């Protein structure tokens, strides 16, 4: 839950860590591990080339 608070609310690691009696480096490690797990679960299909959105380029 601590890592979700960091990601969702964009709170500083030191603020979240101090309020939950863990070190900042621990929260950083947990955050990095969660991001790695999410990346591993991302489907690897064909991607659209940059600027391929017709509405975005006008």
CSV table of N, CA, C and O in Angstrom, one decimal:
chain,number,residue,atom,x,y,z
A,1,UNK,N,0.8,-1.2,0.0
A,1,UNK,CA,0.0,0.0,0.0
A,1,UNK,C,0.9,1.3,0.0
A,1,UNK,O,0.5,2.3,-0.5
A,2,UNK,N,2.0,1.2,0.6
A,2,UNK,CA,2.9,2.3,0.7
A,2,UNK,C,3.4,2.7,-0.7
A,2,UNK,O,3.3,3.9,-1.1
A,3,UNK,N,3.7,1.7,-1.5
A,3,UNK,CA,4.2,2.0,-2.9
A,3,UNK,C,3.1,2.6,-3.7
A,3,UNK,O,3.3,3.5,-4.5
A,4,UNK,N,1.9,2.1,-3.5
A,4,UNK,CA,0.7,2.6,-4.3
A,4,UNK,C,0.5,4.1,-3.9
A,4,UNK,O,0.2,4.9,-4.8
A,5,UNK,N,0.7,4.4,-2.7
A,5,UNK,CA,0.6,5.8,-2.3
A,5,UNK,C,1.6,6.7,-3.0
A,5,UNK,O,1.3,7.8,-3.4
A,6,UNK,N,2.8,6.2,-3.1
A,6,UNK,CA,3.9,6.9,-3.7
A,6,UNK,C,3.5,7.1,-5.2
A,6,UNK,O,3.7,8.2,-5.8
A,7,UNK,N,3.1,6.1,-5.9
A,7,UNK,CA,2.8,6.1,-7.3
A,7,UNK,C,1.5,6.9,-7.6
A,7,UNK,O,1.5,7.7,-8.5
A,8,UNK,N,0.5,6.7,-6.8
A,8,UNK,CA,-0.8,7.4,-7.1
A,8,UNK,C,-0.8,8.9,-6.7
A,8,UNK,O,-1.3,9.7,-7.4
A,9,UNK,N,-0.2,9.2,-5.6
A,9,UNK,CA,-0.3,10.6,-5.1
A,9,UNK,C,1.0,11.4,-5.3
A,9,UNK,O,1.0,12.5,-4.9
A,10,UNK,N,2.0,10.7,-5.9
A,10,UNK,CA,3.2,11.4,-6.2
A,10,UNK,C,3.8,12.1,-5.0
A,10,UNK,O,4.3,13.2,-5.0
A,11,UNK,N,3.8,11.3,-3.9
A,11,UNK,CA,4.4,11.8,-2.6
A,11,UNK,C,5.9,11.5,-2.6
A,11,UNK,O,6.3,10.6,-3.2
A,12,UNK,N,6.6,12.4,-1.9
A,12,UNK,CA,8.0,12.2,-1.8
A,12,UNK,C,8.3,10.9,-1.0
A,12,UNK,O,7.6,10.6,0.0
A,13,UNK,N,9.3,10.2,-1.4
A,13,UNK,CA,9.7,8.9,-0.7
A,13,UNK,C,10.0,9.1,0.8
A,13,UNK,O,9.5,8.3,1.6
A,14,UNK,N,10.7,10.2,1.1
A,14,UNK,CA,11.0,10.4,2.5
A,14,UNK,C,9.8,10.7,3.3
A,14,UNK,O,9.7,10.2,4.5
A,15,UNK,N,8.8,11.4,2.8
A,15,UNK,CA,7.6,11.7,3.5
A,15,UNK,C,6.8,10.4,3.8
A,15,UNK,O,6.3,10.2,4.9
A,16,UNK,N,6.7,9.5,2.8
A,16,UNK,CA,5.9,8.3,3.0
A,16,UNK,C,6.7,7.4,3.9
A,16,UNK,O,6.1,6.7,4.8
A,17,UNK,N,8.0,7.3,3.7
A,17,UNK,CA,8.8,6.4,4.5
A,17,UNK,C,8.8,6.8,6.0
A,17,UNK,O,8.6,5.9,6.9
A,18,UNK,N,9.0,8.0,6.3
A,18,UNK,CA,9.0,8.5,7.6
A,18,UNK,C,7.7,8.3,8.4
A,18,UNK,O,7.7,8.0,9.5
A,19,UNK,N,6.6,8.5,7.7
A,19,UNK,CA,5.3,8.3,8.3
A,19,UNK,C,4.9,6.8,8.5
A,19,UNK,O,3.9,6.5,9.1
A,20,UNK,N,5.7,5.9,7.9
A,20,UNK,CA,5.4,4.5,8.0
A,20,UNK,C,6.5,3.7,8.7
A,20,UNK,O,6.5,2.5,8.6
A,21,UNK,N,7.4,4.4,9.3
A,21,UNK,CA,8.5,3.7,10.0
A,21,UNK,C,9.3,2.7,9.2
A,21,UNK,O,9.7,1.7,9.6
A,22,UNK,N,9.6,3.1,7.9
A,22,UNK,CA,10.5,2.4,7.1
A,22,UNK,C,11.5,3.4,6.5
A,22,UNK,O,11.2,4.6,6.4
A,23,UNK,N,12.6,2.9,5.9
A,23,UNK,CA,13.6,3.8,5.4
A,23,UNK,C,13.2,4.2,4.0
A,23,UNK,O,12.4,3.5,3.3
A,24,UNK,N,13.7,5.3,3.6
A,24,UNK,CA,13.5,5.8,2.2
A,24,UNK,C,14.0,4.9,1.2
A,24,UNK,O,13.4,4.6,0.1
A,25,UNK,N,15.2,4.3,1.4
A,25,UNK,CA,15.7,3.3,0.5
A,25,UNK,C,14.9,2.1,0.3
A,25,UNK,O,14.8,1.5,-0.8
A,26,UNK,N,14.2,1.7,1.4
A,26,UNK,CA,13.3,0.5,1.3
A,26,UNK,C,12.1,0.8,0.4
A,26,UNK,O,11.7,0.0,-0.4
A,27,UNK,N,11.5,2.0,0.6
A,27,UNK,CA,10.4,2.4,-0.2
A,27,UNK,C,10.8,2.5,-1.7
A,27,UNK,O,10.1,2.1,-2.6
A,28,UNK,N,12.0,3.1,-1.9
A,28,UNK,CA,12.5,3.2,-3.3
A,28,UNK,C,12.7,1.8,-3.9
A,28,UNK,O,12.3,1.6,-5.1
A,29,UNK,N,13.2,0.8,-3.1
A,29,UNK,CA,13.4,-0.5,-3.6
A,29,UNK,C,12.0,-1.2,-3.9
A,29,UNK,O,11.8,-1.8,-5.0
A,30,UNK,N,11.0,-1.0,-3.0
A,30,UNK,CA,9.7,-1.5,-3.3
A,30,UNK,C,9.1,-0.9,-4.5
A,30,UNK,O,8.5,-1.6,-5.3
A,31,UNK,N,9.2,0.4,-4.7
A,31,UNK,CA,8.7,1.1,-5.9
A,31,UNK,C,9.3,0.5,-7.1
A,31,UNK,O,8.6,0.2,-8.1
A,32,UNK,N,10.6,0.4,-7.1
A,32,UNK,CA,11.3,-0.1,-8.3
A,32,UNK,C,10.9,-1.6,-8.6
A,32,UNK,O,10.8,-1.9,-9.8
A,33,UNK,N,10.8,-2.4,-7.6
A,33,UNK,CA,10.4,-3.8,-7.8
A,33,UNK,C,8.9,-3.8,-8.4
A,33,UNK,O,8.7,-4.6,-9.3
A,34,UNK,N,8.0,-3.0,-7.9
A,34,UNK,CA,6.7,-3.0,-8.4
A,34,UNK,C,6.6,-2.6,-9.9
A,34,UNK,O,6.0,-3.2,-10.7
A,35,UNK,N,7.4,-1.5,-10.2
A,35,UNK,CA,7.5,-1.1,-11.6
A,35,UNK,C,8.0,-2.2,-12.5
A,35,UNK,O,7.5,-2.5,-13.6
A,36,UNK,N,9.0,-2.9,-12.0
A,36,UNK,CA,9.6,-4.0,-12.8
A,36,UNK,C,8.5,-5.1,-13.0
A,36,UNK,O,8.4,-5.7,-14.1
A,37,UNK,N,7.7,-5.4,-11.9
A,37,UNK,CA,6.7,-6.4,-12.1
A,37,UNK,C,5.6,-6.0,-13.1
A,37,UNK,O,5.1,-6.8,-13.9
A,38,UNK,N,5.3,-4.7,-13.1
A,38,UNK,CA,4.3,-4.2,-14.0
A,38,UNK,C,4.8,-4.3,-15.4
A,38,UNK,O,4.1,-4.6,-16.4
A,39,UNK,N,6.0,-3.9,-15.6
A,39,UNK,CA,6.6,-4.0,-17.0
A,39,UNK,C,6.7,-5.4,-17.5
A,39,UNK,O,6.4,-5.7,-18.6
A,40,UNK,N,7.0,-6.4,-16.6
A,40,UNK,CA,7.0,-7.8,-17.0
A,40,UNK,C,5.6,-8.3,-17.4
A,40,UNK,O,5.5,-9.2,-18.3
A,41,UNK,N,4.6,-7.7,-16.9
A,41,UNK,CA,3.2,-8.1,-17.2
A,41,UNK,C,2.6,-7.4,-18.5
A,41,UNK,O,1.6,-7.8,-19.0
A,42,UNK,N,3.3,-6.4,-19.0
A,42,UNK,CA,2.9,-5.7,-20.1
A,42,UNK,C,2.9,-6.5,-21.4
A,42,UNK,O,4.0,-7.1,-21.7
A,43,UNK,N,1.8,-6.6,-22.1
A,43,UNK,CA,1.9,-7.3,-23.4
A,43,UNK,C,2.9,-6.7,-24.4
A,43,UNK,O,3.0,-5.5,-24.4
A,44,UNK,N,3.5,-7.5,-25.1
A,44,UNK,CA,4.6,-7.1,-26.1
A,44,UNK,C,4.1,-7.2,-27.5
A,44,UNK,O,4.7,-7.9,-28.3
A,45,UNK,N,3.0,-6.6,-27.9
A,45,UNK,CA,2.5,-6.7,-29.2
A,45,UNK,C,3.1,-5.6,-30.1
A,45,UNK,O,4.0,-4.8,-29.6
A,46,UNK,N,2.7,-5.5,-31.4
A,46,UNK,CA,3.2,-4.5,-32.2
A,46,UNK,C,2.7,-3.1,-31.7
A,46,UNK,O,1.6,-3.0,-31.2
A,47,UNK,N,3.6,-2.1,-31.8
A,47,UNK,CA,3.3,-0.8,-31.3
A,47,UNK,C,3.1,0.2,-32.5
A,47,UNK,O,3.7,0.0,-33.5
A,48,UNK,N,2.2,1.1,-32.3
A,48,UNK,CA,2.0,2.1,-33.3
A,48,UNK,C,3.3,3.1,-33.3
A,48,UNK,O,3.8,3.4,-32.3
A,49,UNK,N,3.7,3.5,-34.5
A,49,UNK,CA,4.8,4.4,-34.6
A,49,UNK,C,4.5,5.8,-33.9
A,49,UNK,O,3.3,6.1,-33.8
A,50,UNK,N,5.4,6.5,-33.4
A,50,UNK,CA,5.2,7.8,-32.8
A,50,UNK,C,4.5,8.7,-33.8
A,50,UNK,O,4.7,8.7,-35.0
A,51,UNK,N,3.6,9.5,-33.2
A,51,UNK,CA,2.9,10.5,-34.0
A,51,UNK,C,2.0,9.9,-35.1
A,51,UNK,O,1.7,10.5,-36.1
A,52,UNK,N,1.4,8.7,-34.8
A,52,UNK,CA,0.6,8.0,-35.8
A,52,UNK,C,-0.9,8.4,-35.6
A,52,UNK,O,-1.8,8.1,-36.3
A,53,UNK,N,-1.2,9.2,-34.5
A,53,UNK,CA,-2.5,9.6,-34.2
A,53,UNK,C,-2.9,10.8,-35.0
A,53,UNK,O,-2.3,11.8,-35.0
A,54,UNK,N,-3.9,10.6,-35.9
A,54,UNK,CA,-4.3,11.7,-36.8
A,54,UNK,C,-4.8,12.9,-36.1
A,54,UNK,O,-4.5,14.0,-36.5
A,55,UNK,N,-5.5,12.7,-35.0
A,55,UNK,CA,-6.0,13.8,-34.2
A,55,UNK,C,-4.9,14.5,-33.5
A,55,UNK,O,-5.0,15.7,-33.2
A,56,UNK,N,-3.8,13.8,-33.1
A,56,UNK,CA,-2.7,14.4,-32.4
A,56,UNK,C,-1.9,15.3,-33.3
A,56,UNK,O,-1.2,16.2,-32.8
A,57,UNK,N,-1.8,15.0,-34.5
A,57,UNK,CA,-0.9,15.7,-35.4
A,57,UNK,C,-1.5,17.0,-36.0
A,57,UNK,O,-0.8,17.7,-36.7
A,58,UNK,N,-2.7,17.2,-35.8
A,58,UNK,CA,-3.3,18.5,-36.4
A,58,UNK,C,-3.3,19.6,-35.4
A,58,UNK,O,-2.9,19.6,-34.4
